[in-house]
PDB file of C-alpha atoms in Angstrom:
ATOM      1  CA  UNK A 197      -0.985 -22.103  14.894  1.00 94.00           C
ATOM      2  CA  UNK A 198      -4.334 -21.885  13.147  1.00 96.00           C
ATOM      3  CA  UNK A 199      -4.865 -22.083   9.398  1.00 95.00           C
ATOM      4  CA  UNK A 200      -7.866 -20.972   7.375  1.00 94.00           C
ATOM      5  CA  UNK A 201      -8.857 -21.815   3.813  1.00 90.00           C
ATOM      6  CA  UNK A 202     -12.016 -20.743   1.977  1.00 85.00           C
ATOM      7  CA  UNK A 203     -13.902 -23.191  -0.244  1.00 78.00           C
ATOM      8  CA  UNK A 204     -14.236 -22.853  -3.140  1.00 69.00           C
ATOM      9  CA  UNK A 205     -10.897 -21.040  -3.461  1.00 63.00           C
ATOM     10  CA  UNK A 206     -11.831 -18.024  -5.631  1.00 61.00           C
ATOM     11  CA  UNK A 207     -14.773 -17.224  -3.338  1.00 56.00           C
ATOM     12  CA  UNK A 208     -12.262 -16.404  -0.626  1.00 62.00           C
ATOM     13  CA  UNK A 209     -10.288 -13.733  -2.461  1.00 76.00           C
ATOM     14  CA  UNK A 210     -10.271 -10.544  -0.398  1.00 84.00           C
ATOM     15  CA  UNK A 211     -11.512 -12.528   2.603  1.00 89.00           C
ATOM     16  CA  UNK A 212     -10.504 -10.835   5.873  1.00 93.00           C
ATOM     17  CA  UNK A 213      -9.978 -12.790   9.067  1.00 95.00           C
ATOM     18  CA  UNK A 214      -9.285 -11.849  12.680  1.00 97.00           C
ATOM     19  CA  UNK A 215      -8.141 -14.323  15.332  1.00 97.00           C
ATOM     20  CA  UNK A 216      -8.152 -13.419  19.025  1.00 97.00           C
ATOM     21  CA  UNK A 217      -5.778 -15.443  21.218  1.00 96.00           C
ATOM     22  CA  UNK A 218      -4.118 -14.521  24.470  1.00 92.00           C
ATOM     23  CA  UNK A 219      -6.046 -11.251  24.496  1.00 90.00           C
ATOM     24  CA  UNK A 220      -4.391 -10.096  21.232  1.00 94.00           C
ATOM     25  CA  UNK A 221      -5.889  -9.721  17.744  1.00 96.00           C
ATOM     26  CA  UNK A 222      -4.174 -11.052  14.646  1.00 96.00           C
ATOM     27  CA  UNK A 223      -5.510 -10.008  11.239  1.00 97.00           C
ATOM     28  CA  UNK A 224      -4.899 -11.287   7.718  1.00 94.00           C
ATOM     29  CA  UNK A 225      -6.303 -10.826   4.200  1.00 91.00           C
ATOM     30  CA  UNK A 226      -6.416 -13.310   1.306  1.00 86.00           C
ATOM     31  CA  UNK A 227      -4.960 -11.590  -1.739  1.00 78.00           C
ATOM     32  CA  UNK A 228      -3.855 -13.006  -5.067  1.00 68.00           C
ATOM     33  CA  UNK A 229      -2.043 -11.823  -8.134  1.00 63.00           C
ATOM     34  CA  UNK A 230       0.099  -9.184  -6.476  1.00 63.00           C
ATOM     35  CA  UNK A 231       2.287  -9.025  -9.558  1.00 64.00           C
ATOM     36  CA  UNK A 232       2.139  -9.930 -13.239  1.00 69.00           C
ATOM     37  CA  UNK A 233       1.587 -13.657 -13.952  1.00 69.00           C
ATOM     38  CA  UNK A 234       1.723 -14.632 -10.306  1.00 67.00           C
ATOM     39  CA  UNK A 235      -0.395 -16.507  -7.825  1.00 68.00           C
ATOM     40  CA  UNK A 236      -0.358 -16.259  -4.057  1.00 68.00           C
ATOM     41  CA  UNK A 237      -1.199 -18.775  -1.368  1.00 75.00           C
ATOM     42  CA  UNK A 238      -4.870 -18.425  -0.452  1.00 80.00           C
ATOM     43  CA  UNK A 239      -4.536 -20.168   2.909  1.00 87.00           C
ATOM     44  CA  UNK A 240      -4.155 -17.887   5.896  1.00 92.00           C
ATOM     45  CA  UNK A 241      -1.909 -18.921   8.779  1.00 94.00           C
ATOM     46  CA  UNK A 242      -1.899 -17.393  12.248  1.00 96.00           C
ATOM     47  CA  UNK A 243       0.951 -18.037  14.647  1.00 94.00           C
ATOM     48  CA  UNK A 244       0.060 -18.528  18.292  1.00 93.00           C
ATOM     49  CA  UNK A 245       2.323 -18.323  21.300  1.00 89.00           C
ATOM     50  CA  UNK A 246       3.223 -21.303  23.507  1.00 89.00           C
ATOM     51  CA  UNK A 247       0.115 -22.616  25.229  1.00 87.00           C
ATOM     52  CA  UNK A 248      -2.192 -20.105  23.502  1.00 92.00           C
ATOM     53  CA  UNK A 249      -5.566 -21.238  22.255  1.00 94.00           C
ATOM     54  CA  UNK A 250      -7.709 -19.253  19.822  1.00 96.00           C
ATOM     55  CA  UNK A 251     -10.570 -17.535  21.643  1.00 97.00           C
ATOM     56  CA  UNK A 252     -12.423 -16.514  18.485  1.00 97.00           C
ATOM     57  CA  UNK A 253     -12.165 -16.339  14.717  1.00 97.00           C
ATOM     58  CA  UNK A 254     -14.107 -13.760  12.728  1.00 96.00           C
ATOM     59  CA  UNK A 255     -14.260 -13.972   8.937  1.00 94.00           C
ATOM     60  CA  UNK A 256     -15.513 -11.187   6.698  1.00 93.00           C
ATOM     61  CA  UNK A 257     -16.315 -12.475   3.222  1.00 89.00           C
ATOM     62  CA  UNK A 258     -15.992 -10.318   0.082  1.00 85.00           C
ATOM     63  CA  UNK A 259     -19.818 -10.340  -0.120  1.00 85.00           C
ATOM     64  CA  UNK A 260     -19.968  -8.515   3.221  1.00 89.00           C
ATOM     65  CA  UNK A 261     -21.236 -11.561   5.126  1.00 90.00           C
ATOM     66  CA  UNK A 262     -19.567 -12.301   8.469  1.00 92.00           C
ATOM     67  CA  UNK A 263     -18.958 -15.539  10.336  1.00 93.00           C
ATOM     68  CA  UNK A 264     -17.768 -15.889  13.916  1.00 95.00           C
ATOM     69  CA  UNK A 265     -16.456 -19.043  15.538  1.00 95.00           C
ATOM     70  CA  UNK A 266     -15.854 -19.227  19.293  1.00 97.00           C
ATOM     71  CA  UNK A 267     -12.955 -21.363  20.511  1.00 96.00           C
ATOM     72  CA  UNK A 268     -11.913 -22.716  17.095  1.00 96.00           C
ATOM     73  CA  UNK A 269      -9.504 -25.668  17.283  1.00 95.00           C
ATOM     74  CA  UNK A 270      -5.779 -24.943  17.041  1.00 94.00           C
ATOM     75  CA  UNK A 271      -3.044 -26.912  15.250  1.00 94.00           C
ATOM     76  CA  UNK A 272      -5.090 -27.399  12.084  1.00 94.00           C
ATOM     77  CA  UNK A 273      -6.390 -25.689   8.974  1.00 95.00           C
ATOM     78  CA  UNK A 274     -10.106 -24.939   8.997  1.00 95.00           C
ATOM     79  CA  UNK A 275     -11.913 -25.093   5.665  1.00 92.00           C
ATOM     80  CA  UNK A 276     -14.913 -22.766   5.540  1.00 90.00           C
ATOM     81  CA  UNK A 277     -17.511 -22.926   2.771  1.00 87.00           C
ATOM     82  CA  UNK A 278     -18.317 -19.583   1.167  1.00 78.00           C
ATOM     83  CA  UNK A 279     -21.181 -17.827   2.905  1.00 69.00           C
ATOM     84  CA  UNK A 280     -23.962 -16.230   0.823  1.00 59.00           C
ATOM     85  CA  UNK A 281     -24.342 -12.474   1.144  1.00 58.00           C
ATOM     86  CA  UNK A 282     -26.408 -11.228   4.045  1.00 51.00           C
ATOM     87  CA  UNK A 283     -25.786 -14.141   6.403  1.00 51.00           C
TER      88      UNK A 283
END
């Protein structure tokens, strides 16, 4: 597994992430408040198969900025600081 959390939290709303592992892409979006008076978990979690290691992680921030990590570590939650627009 591989977890992802944006810091600070609200900066990561609508964050989109793609993990490539074992030649397959897994995608997820941080969303909150899907119903009245609710809150949703803002941490993303990606399941990996036995022996799979993440090959890459691409994050698209709400600002439009993109970050790409090659060979991110598995079995942990990565905390990424918000990236300014245009980087």
